[in-house]
Short mmCIF file of C-alpha atoms in Angstrom, two decimals:
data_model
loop_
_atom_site.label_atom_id
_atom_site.label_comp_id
_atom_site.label_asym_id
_atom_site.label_seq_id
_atom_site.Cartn_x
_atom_site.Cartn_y
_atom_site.Cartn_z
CA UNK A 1 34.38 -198.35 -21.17
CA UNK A 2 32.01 -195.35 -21.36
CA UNK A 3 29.68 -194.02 -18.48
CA UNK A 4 27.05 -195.70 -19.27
CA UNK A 5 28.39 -198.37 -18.06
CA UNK A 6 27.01 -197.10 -14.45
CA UNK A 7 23.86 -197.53 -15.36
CA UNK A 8 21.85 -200.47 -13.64
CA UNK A 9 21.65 -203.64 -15.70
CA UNK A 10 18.27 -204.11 -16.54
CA UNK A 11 16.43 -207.45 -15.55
CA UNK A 12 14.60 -209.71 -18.52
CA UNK A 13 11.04 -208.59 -17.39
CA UNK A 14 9.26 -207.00 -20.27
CA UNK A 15 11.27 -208.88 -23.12
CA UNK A 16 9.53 -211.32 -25.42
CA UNK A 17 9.58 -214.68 -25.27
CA UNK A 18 8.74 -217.63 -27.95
CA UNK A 19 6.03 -219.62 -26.70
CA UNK A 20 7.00 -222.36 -29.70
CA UNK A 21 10.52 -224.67 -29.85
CA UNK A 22 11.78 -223.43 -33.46
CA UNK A 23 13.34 -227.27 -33.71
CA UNK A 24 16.92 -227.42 -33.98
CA UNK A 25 18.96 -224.64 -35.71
CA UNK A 26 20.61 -226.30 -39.47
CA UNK A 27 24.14 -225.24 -38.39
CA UNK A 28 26.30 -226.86 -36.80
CA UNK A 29 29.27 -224.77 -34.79
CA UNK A 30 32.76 -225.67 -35.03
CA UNK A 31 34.27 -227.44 -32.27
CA UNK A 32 35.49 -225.12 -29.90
CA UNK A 33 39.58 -224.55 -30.22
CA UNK A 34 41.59 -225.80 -26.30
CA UNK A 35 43.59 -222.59 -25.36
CA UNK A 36 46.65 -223.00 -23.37
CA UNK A 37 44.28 -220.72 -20.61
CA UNK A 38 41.05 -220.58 -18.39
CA UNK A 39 40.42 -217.35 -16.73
CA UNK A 40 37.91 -217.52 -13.49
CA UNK A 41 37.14 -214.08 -11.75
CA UNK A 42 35.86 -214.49 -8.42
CA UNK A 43 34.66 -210.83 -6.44
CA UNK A 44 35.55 -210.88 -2.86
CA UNK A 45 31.62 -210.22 -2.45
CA UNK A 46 28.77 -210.48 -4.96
CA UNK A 47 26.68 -207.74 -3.28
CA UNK A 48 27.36 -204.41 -1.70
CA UNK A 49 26.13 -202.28 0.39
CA UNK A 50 24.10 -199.28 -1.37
CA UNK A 51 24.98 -195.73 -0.78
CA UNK A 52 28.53 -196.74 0.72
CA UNK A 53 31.65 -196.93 -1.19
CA UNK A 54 32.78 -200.59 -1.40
CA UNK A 55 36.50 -201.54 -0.91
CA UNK A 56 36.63 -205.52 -2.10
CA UNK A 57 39.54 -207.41 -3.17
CA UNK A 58 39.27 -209.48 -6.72
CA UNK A 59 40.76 -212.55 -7.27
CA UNK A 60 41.91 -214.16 -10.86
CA UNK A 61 42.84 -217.50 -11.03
CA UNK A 62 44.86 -218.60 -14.79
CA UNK A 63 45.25 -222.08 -15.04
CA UNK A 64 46.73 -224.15 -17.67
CA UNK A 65 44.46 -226.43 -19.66
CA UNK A 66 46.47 -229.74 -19.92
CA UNK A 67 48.94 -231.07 -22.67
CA UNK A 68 48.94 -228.78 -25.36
CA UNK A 69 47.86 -229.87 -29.01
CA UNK A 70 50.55 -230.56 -31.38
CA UNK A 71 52.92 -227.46 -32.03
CA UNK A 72 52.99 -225.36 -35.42
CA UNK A 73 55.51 -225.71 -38.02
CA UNK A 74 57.14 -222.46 -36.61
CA UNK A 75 58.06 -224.17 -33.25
CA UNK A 76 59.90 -226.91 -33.14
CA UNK A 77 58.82 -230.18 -30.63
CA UNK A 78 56.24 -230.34 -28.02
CA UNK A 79 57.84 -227.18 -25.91
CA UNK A 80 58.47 -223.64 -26.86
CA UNK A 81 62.51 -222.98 -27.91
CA UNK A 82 64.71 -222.21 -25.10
CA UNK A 83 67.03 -219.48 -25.46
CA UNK A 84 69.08 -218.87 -22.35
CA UNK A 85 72.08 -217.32 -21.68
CA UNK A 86 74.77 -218.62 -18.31
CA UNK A 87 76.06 -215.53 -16.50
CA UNK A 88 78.62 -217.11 -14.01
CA UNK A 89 79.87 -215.12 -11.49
CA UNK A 90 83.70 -216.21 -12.02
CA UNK A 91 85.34 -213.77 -9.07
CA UNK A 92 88.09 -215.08 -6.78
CA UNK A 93 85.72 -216.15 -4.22
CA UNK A 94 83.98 -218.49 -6.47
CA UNK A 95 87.14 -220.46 -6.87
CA UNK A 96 87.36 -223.85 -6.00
CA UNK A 97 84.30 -226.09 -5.08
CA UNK A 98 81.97 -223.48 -6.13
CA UNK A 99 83.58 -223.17 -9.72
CA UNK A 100 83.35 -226.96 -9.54
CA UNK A 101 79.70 -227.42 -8.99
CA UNK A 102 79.00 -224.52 -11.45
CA UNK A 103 80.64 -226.20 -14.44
CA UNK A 104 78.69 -229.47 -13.12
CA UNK A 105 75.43 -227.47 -13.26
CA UNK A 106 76.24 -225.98 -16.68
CA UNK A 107 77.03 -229.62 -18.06
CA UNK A 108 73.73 -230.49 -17.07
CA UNK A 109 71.78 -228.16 -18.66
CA UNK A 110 74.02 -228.98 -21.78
CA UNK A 111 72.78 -232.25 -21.46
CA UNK A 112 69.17 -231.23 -21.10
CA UNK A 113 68.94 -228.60 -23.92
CA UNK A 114 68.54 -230.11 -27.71
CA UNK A 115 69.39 -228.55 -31.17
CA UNK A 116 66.08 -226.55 -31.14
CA UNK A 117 67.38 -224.72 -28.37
CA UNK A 118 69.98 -221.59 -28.04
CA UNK A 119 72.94 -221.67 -25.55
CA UNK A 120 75.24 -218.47 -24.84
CA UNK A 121 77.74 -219.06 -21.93
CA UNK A 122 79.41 -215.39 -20.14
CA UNK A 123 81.55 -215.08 -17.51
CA UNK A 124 82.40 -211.96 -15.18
CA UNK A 125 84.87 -211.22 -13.07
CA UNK A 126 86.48 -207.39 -13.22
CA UNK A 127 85.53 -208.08 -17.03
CA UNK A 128 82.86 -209.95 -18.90
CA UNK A 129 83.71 -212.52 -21.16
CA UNK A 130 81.51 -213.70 -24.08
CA UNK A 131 82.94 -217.64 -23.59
CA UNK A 132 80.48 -219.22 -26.46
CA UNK A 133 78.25 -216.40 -28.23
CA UNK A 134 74.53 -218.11 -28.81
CA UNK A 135 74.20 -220.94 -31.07
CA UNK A 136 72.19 -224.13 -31.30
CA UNK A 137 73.02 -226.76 -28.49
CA UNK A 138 74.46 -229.28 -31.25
CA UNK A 139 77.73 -230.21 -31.02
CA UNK A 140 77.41 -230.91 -27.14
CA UNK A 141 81.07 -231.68 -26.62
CA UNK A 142 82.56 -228.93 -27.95
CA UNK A 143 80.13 -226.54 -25.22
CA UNK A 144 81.20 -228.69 -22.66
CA UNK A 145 84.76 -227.84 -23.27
CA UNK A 146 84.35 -224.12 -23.06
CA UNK A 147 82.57 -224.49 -19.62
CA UNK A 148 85.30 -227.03 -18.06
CA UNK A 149 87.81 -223.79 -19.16
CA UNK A 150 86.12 -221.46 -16.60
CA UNK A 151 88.15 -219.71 -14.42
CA UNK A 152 88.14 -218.13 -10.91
CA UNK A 153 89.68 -214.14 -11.46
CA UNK A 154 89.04 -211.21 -9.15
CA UNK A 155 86.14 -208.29 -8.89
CA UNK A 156 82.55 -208.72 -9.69
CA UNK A 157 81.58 -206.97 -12.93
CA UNK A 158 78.10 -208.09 -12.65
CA UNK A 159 76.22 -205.48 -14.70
CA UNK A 160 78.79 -206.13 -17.41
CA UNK A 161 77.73 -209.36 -17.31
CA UNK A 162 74.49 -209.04 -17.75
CA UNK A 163 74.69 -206.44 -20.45
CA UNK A 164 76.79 -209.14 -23.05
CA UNK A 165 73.98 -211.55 -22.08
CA UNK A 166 71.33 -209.42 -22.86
CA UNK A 167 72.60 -208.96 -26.10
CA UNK A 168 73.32 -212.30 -26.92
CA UNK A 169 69.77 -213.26 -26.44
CA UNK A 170 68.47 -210.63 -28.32
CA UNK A 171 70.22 -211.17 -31.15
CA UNK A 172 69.10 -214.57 -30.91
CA UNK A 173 65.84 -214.73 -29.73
CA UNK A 174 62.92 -215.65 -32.49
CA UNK A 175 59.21 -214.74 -32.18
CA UNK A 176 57.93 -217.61 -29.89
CA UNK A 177 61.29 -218.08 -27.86
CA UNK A 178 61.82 -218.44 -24.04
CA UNK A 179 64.18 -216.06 -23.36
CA UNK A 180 66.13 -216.19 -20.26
CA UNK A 181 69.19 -214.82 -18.62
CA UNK A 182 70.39 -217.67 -15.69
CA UNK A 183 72.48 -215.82 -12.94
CA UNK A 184 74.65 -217.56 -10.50
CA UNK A 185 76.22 -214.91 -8.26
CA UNK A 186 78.08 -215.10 -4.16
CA UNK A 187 78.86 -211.19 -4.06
CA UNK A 188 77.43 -207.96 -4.48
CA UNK A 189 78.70 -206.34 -7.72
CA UNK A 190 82.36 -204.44 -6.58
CA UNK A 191 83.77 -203.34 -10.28
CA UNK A 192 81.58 -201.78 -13.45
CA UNK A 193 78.36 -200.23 -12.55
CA UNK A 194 76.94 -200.72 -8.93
CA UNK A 195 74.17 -198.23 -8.88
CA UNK A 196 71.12 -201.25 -8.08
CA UNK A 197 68.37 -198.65 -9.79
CA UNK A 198 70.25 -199.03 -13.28
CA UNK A 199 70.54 -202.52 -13.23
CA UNK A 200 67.05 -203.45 -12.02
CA UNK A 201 66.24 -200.21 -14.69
CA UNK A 202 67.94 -202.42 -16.99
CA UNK A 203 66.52 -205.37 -16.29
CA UNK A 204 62.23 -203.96 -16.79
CA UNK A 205 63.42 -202.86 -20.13
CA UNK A 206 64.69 -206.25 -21.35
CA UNK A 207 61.47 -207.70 -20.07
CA UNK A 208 59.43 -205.66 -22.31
CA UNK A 209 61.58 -207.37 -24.91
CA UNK A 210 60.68 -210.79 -23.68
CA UNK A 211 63.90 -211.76 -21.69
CA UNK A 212 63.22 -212.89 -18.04
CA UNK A 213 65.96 -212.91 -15.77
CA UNK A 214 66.18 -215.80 -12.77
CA UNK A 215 68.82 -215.68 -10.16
CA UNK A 216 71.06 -218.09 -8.18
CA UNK A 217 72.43 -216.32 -4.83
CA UNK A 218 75.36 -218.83 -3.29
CA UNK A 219 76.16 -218.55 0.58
CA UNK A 220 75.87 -215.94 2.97
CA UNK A 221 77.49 -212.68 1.21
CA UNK A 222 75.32 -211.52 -1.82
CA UNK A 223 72.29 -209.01 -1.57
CA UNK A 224 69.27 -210.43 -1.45
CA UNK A 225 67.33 -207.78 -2.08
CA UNK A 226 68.99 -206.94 -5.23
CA UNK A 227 69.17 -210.50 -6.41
CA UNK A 228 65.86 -211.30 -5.99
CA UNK A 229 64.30 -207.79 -7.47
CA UNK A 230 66.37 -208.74 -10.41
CA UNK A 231 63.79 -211.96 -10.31
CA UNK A 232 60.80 -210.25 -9.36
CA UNK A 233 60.97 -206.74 -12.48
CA UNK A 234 61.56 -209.66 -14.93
CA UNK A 235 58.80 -212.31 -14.08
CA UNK A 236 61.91 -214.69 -13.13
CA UNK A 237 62.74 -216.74 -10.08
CA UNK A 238 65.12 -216.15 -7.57
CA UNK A 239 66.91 -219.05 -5.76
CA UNK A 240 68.80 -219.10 -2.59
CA UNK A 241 71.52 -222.44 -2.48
CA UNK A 242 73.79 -222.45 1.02
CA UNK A 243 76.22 -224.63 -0.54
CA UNK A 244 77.89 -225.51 -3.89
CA UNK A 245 76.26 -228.96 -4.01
CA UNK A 246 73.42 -227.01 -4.18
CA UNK A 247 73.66 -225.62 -7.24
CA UNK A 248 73.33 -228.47 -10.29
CA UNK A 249 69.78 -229.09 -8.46
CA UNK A 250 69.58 -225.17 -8.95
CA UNK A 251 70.18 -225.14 -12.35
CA UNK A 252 68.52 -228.38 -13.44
CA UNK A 253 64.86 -227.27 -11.80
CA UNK A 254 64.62 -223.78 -14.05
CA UNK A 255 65.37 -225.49 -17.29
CA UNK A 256 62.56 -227.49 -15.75
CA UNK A 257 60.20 -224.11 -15.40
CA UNK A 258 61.48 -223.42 -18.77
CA UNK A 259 60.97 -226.27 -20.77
CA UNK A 260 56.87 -226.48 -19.27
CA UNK A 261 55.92 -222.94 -20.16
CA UNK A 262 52.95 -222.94 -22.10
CA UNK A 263 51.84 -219.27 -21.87
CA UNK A 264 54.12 -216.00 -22.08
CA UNK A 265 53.82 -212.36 -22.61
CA UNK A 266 51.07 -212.71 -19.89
CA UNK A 267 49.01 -209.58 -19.09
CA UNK A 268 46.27 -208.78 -17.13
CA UNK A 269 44.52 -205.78 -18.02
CA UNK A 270 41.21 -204.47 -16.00
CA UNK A 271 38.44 -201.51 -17.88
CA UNK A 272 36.48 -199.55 -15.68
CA UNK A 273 33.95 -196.88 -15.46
CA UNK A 274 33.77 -193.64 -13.71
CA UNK A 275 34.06 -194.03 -9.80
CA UNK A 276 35.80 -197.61 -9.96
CA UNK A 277 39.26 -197.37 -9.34
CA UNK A 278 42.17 -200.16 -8.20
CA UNK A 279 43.65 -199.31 -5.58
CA UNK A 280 46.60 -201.85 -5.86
CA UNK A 281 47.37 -205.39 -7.30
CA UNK A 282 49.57 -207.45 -4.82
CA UNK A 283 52.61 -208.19 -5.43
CA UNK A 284 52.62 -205.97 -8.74
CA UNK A 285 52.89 -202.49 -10.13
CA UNK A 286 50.09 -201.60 -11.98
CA UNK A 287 50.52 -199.33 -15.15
CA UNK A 288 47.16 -196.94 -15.36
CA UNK A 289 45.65 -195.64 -18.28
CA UNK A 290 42.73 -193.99 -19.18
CA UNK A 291 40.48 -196.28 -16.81
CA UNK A 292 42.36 -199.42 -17.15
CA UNK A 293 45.08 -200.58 -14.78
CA UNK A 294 47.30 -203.64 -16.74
CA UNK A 295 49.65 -206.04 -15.13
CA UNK A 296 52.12 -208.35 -16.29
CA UNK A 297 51.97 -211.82 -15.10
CA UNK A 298 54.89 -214.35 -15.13
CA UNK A 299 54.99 -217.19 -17.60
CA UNK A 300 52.69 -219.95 -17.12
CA UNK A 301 53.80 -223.79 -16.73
CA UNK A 302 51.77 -226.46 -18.13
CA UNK A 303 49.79 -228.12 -15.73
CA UNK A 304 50.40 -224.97 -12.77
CA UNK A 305 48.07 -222.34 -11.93
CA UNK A 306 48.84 -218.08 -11.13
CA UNK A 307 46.53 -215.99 -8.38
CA UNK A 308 46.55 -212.18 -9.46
CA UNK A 309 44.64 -210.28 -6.20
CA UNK A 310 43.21 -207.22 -6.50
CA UNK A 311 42.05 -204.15 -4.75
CA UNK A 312 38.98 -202.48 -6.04
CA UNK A 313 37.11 -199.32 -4.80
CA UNK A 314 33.81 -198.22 -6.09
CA UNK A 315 31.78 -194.95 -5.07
CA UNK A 316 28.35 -195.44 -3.56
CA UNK A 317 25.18 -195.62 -5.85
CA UNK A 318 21.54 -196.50 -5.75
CA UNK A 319 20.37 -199.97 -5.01
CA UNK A 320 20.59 -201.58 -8.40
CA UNK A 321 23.02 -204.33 -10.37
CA UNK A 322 26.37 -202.60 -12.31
CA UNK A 323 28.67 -203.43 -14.47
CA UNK A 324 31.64 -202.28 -12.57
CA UNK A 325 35.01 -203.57 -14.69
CA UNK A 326 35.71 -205.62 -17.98
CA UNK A 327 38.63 -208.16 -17.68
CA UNK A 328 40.97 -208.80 -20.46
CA UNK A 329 43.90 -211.80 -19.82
CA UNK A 330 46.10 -211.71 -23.13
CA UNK A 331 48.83 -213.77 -23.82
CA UNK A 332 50.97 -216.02 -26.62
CA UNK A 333 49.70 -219.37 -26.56
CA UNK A 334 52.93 -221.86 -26.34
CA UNK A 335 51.72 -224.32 -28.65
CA UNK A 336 50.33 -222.47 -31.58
CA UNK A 337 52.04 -219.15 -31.32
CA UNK A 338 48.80 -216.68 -31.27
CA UNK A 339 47.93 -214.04 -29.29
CA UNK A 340 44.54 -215.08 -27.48
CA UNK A 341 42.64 -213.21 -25.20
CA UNK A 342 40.00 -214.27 -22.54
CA UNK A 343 37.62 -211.47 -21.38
CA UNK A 344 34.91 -211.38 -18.40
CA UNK A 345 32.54 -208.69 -16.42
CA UNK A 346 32.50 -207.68 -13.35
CA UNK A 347 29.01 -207.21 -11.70
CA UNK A 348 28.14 -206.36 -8.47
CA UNK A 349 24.77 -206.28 -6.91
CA UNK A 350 24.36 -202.99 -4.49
CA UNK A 351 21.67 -203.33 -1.73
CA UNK A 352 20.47 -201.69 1.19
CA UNK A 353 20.58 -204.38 4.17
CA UNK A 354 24.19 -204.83 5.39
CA UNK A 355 23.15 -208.76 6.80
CA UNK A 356 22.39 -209.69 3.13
CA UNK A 357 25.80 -208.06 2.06
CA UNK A 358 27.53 -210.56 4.67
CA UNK A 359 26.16 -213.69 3.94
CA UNK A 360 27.57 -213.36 -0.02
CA UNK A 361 30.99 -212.78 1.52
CA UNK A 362 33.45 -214.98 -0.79
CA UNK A 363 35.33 -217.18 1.70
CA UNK A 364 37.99 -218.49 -0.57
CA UNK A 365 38.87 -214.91 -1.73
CA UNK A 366 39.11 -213.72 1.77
CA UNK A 367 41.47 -216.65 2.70
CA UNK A 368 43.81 -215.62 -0.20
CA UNK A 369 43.58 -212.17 1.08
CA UNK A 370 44.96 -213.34 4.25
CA UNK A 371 47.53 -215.49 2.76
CA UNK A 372 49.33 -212.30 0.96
CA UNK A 373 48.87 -210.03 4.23
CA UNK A 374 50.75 -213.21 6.32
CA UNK A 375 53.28 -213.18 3.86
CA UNK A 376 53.58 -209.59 3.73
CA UNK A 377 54.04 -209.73 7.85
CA UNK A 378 56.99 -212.06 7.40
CA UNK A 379 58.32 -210.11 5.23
CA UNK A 380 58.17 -206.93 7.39
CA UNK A 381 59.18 -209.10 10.17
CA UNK A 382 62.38 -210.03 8.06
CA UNK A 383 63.05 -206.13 7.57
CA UNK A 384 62.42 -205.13 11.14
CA UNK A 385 65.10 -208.38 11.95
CA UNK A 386 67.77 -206.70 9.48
CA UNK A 387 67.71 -203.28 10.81
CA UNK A 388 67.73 -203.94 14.53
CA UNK A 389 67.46 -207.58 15.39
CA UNK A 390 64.38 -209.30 17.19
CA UNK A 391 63.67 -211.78 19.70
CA UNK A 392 63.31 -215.29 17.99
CA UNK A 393 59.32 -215.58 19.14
CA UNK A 394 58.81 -212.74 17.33
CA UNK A 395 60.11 -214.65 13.86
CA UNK A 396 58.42 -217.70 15.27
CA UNK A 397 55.09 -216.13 15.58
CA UNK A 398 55.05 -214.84 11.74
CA UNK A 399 56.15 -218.37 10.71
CA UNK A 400 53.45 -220.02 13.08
CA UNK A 401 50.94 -217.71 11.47
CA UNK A 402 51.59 -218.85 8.02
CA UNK A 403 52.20 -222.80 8.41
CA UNK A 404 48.57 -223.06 9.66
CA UNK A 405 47.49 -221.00 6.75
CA UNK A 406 49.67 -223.12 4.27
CA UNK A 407 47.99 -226.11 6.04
CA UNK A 408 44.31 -224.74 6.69
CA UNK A 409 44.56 -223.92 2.49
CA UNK A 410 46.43 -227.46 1.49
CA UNK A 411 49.29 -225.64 0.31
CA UNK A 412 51.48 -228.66 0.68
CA UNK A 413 54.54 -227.18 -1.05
CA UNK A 414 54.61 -224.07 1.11
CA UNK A 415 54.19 -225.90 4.78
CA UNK A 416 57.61 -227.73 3.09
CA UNK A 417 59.37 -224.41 1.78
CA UNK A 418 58.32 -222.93 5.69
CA UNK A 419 59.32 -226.05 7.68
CA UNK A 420 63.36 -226.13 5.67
CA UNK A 421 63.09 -222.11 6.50
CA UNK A 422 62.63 -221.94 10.39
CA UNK A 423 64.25 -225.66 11.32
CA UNK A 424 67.38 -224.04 8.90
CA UNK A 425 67.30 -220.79 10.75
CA UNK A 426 66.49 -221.44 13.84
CA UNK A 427 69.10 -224.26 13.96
CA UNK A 428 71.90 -221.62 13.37
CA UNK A 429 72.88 -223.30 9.96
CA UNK A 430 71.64 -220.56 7.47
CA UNK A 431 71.35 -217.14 7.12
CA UNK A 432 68.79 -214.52 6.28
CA UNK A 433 69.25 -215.22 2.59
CA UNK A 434 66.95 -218.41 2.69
CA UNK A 435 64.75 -216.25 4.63
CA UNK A 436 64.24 -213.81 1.71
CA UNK A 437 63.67 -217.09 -0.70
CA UNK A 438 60.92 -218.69 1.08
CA UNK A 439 59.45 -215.02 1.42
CA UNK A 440 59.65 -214.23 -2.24
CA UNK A 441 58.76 -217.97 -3.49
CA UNK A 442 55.74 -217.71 -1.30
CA UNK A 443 54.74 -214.41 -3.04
CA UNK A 444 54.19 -215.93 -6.50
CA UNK A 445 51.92 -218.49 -5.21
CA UNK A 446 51.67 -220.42 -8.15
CA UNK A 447 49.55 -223.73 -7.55
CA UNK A 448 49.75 -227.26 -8.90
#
């Protein structure tokens, strides 16, 4: 976007107008094509105040359009492929029930894969082992076989692990694939490499492939904030289960996410002129450019909706109406397999009287706003806790703070991810882990 775009937009006074109705125009457009996508952009403010610099927060909401039409002859059924790969943590203390309940859990999502779909199964221990390298889930007996033979060993090669998965699904992933390492984990890594920065180094690079990685922690003795950054650098999820029986439930609702995905390769990239900058994107790390700043967004399940929030800082001007970004959302669409992309401006009117510049205050922006800084609280709240402890009123405040916000905003699913978090907490029955799950689950805020 060039400099000019800083110049005020001008208003329709002067142009010429047809006094006579030309009758109707002898073509007819095409109908226009459903894309997986809407895009709305909604400006914390419409207005701001002249000769100040304006710090506003801009909100994008991506919501999915409904059942997509039928698929392409390159994809296969009414969903995108699944290719996934099972990374069981098979150490010694995984042995007995947990073991158990994994093999359950991976005999369910045998049962809920078909022949379109790609299945690798790995275990680690002080090694990895490639148990069933990916192929189509076909003969369904046979792959049930190979996971009743896991076995409980020793050490925790994680990284390993996850390095024979990753190239599993590469080598089998095809152009409109989900691609998706499953981890189910109770330690922190003890043998292979341990340093956290390579792994989660690692794991960014695969996502720029396409592979997301989603993450079961088990119990009280893994590291949550490795486990679920593994999650959040790959667009995955991150589940916390306090028991074994847990875990089928665990495994059943991702192939769930999976199988409903309708957009991927989501990214969210913003143009702007001289003296507009972001300042941040929540919950993200923007790449810059040359005057863009460019997120990427997690998948997108059919009939769900993403928030992206935004910062934005502009440099005052003269009274006058500007063009002040260009939005571009780009992504594959699920059900044909193109690359679409949905584009919008950003204009802002800037006035001189402050008590117009208030009344055009967005109040559904500011309310997400406040949503992501509660969240951020408990989170810092949860830190603070770690380090050196804290009075329970102190956690009970944070959590008060954002039930009534999950209620004042009818986010039902969040006052029930909140209420299991402090009655399980507070109750002494579960540990910080679930703490760091509701945290990071309320982060995405996906809607339905």
């Amino acid at each position: 976007m060039s400099d000019a775009d800083n110049t005020p937009i001008p208003s329709d006074e002067g142009i010429d107008v047809e006094e006579e109705n030309p009758g109707p125009s002898p073509f007819t457009p095409p109908p226009p094509v459903e894309r997986a996508l809407t895009m709305a952009m909604t400006p914390g403010n419409t207005q701001a105040l002249a000769l100040d610099t304006a710090l506003e927060p801009l909100l994008f909401t991506l919501r999915t359009t409904g059942s997509p039409p039928g698929a392409a002859g390159h994809i296969s059924g009414s969903r995108l492929p699944i290719n996934l790969a099972l990374v069981i943590d098979c150490s010694g203390s995984m042995g007995g029930e947990p073991l158990t309940y994994a093999k359950k859990a991976c005999a369910q999502v045998v049962d809920l894969l078909g022949p379109e779909d790609k299945l690798t199964i790995i275990s680690f221990a002080e090694t990895a082992e490639v148990l069933m390298p990916a192929r189509r889930v076909v003969h369904k007996p046979q792959i049930r076989e190979v996971i009743y033979g896991l076995r409980a060993r020793s050490t925790t090669n994680l990284y390993d692990g996850m390095l024979a998965a990753f190239n599993q699904l590469r080598a089998a992933k095809t152009e409109h694939s989900v691609n998706r390492l499953l981890l189910l984990t109770d330690g922190e890594p003890s043998a292979g490499t341990r340093d956290f920065g390579s792994i989660l180094g690692q794991v960014a690079e695969q996502r720029a492939r396409g592979i997301g990685v989603s993450a079961i922690g088990l119990g009280g003795d893994y590291n949550d904030e490795f486990i679920s950054g593994l999650a959040r650098r790959s667009g995955g999820s991150f589940t916390h289960v306090e028991t074994p029986e847990e875990i089928p439930e665990a495994f059943r609702a991702e192939i769930e996410r999976l199988s409903r995905i309708v957009a991927r390769q989501v990214r969210l990239r913003l143009t702007v002129p001289s003296g507009v900058s972001v300042r941040q994107v929540h919950g993200r790390q923007p790449v810059f450019g040359n005057r863009t700043a460019e997120v990427t967004l997690d998948d997108i399940e059919l009939g769900s909706s993403q928030l992206s929030l935004w910062e934005m800082e502009t440099s005052p001007r003269p009274v006058g109406t500007y063009r002040l970004a260009r939005a571009e959302l780009i992504y594959e669409d699920g059900a044909t397999g193109l690359t679409e992309r949905l584009s919008a401006d950003l204009t802002t009117k800037f006035v001189a009287d402050l008590e117009t510049v208030n009344q055009t205050s967005d109040a559904g922006v500011r309310e997400i706003a406040d949503w992501w800084r509660s969240i951020r609280g408990l989170d810092k709240t949860m830190m603070e806790l770690r380090k050196q402890g804290m009075p329970q009123e102190t956690l009970e405040a944070a959590f008060d703070v954002l039930e009534a916000q999950a209620n004042r905003y009818g986010r039902g699913d969040a006052v029930a991810r909140i209420i299991k978090a402090r009655t399980a907490i507070f109750s002494g029955g579960a540990t910080e882990k679930l703490l760091m799950d509701t945290v990071f689950n309320l982060d995405q805020v996906r809607l339905s």
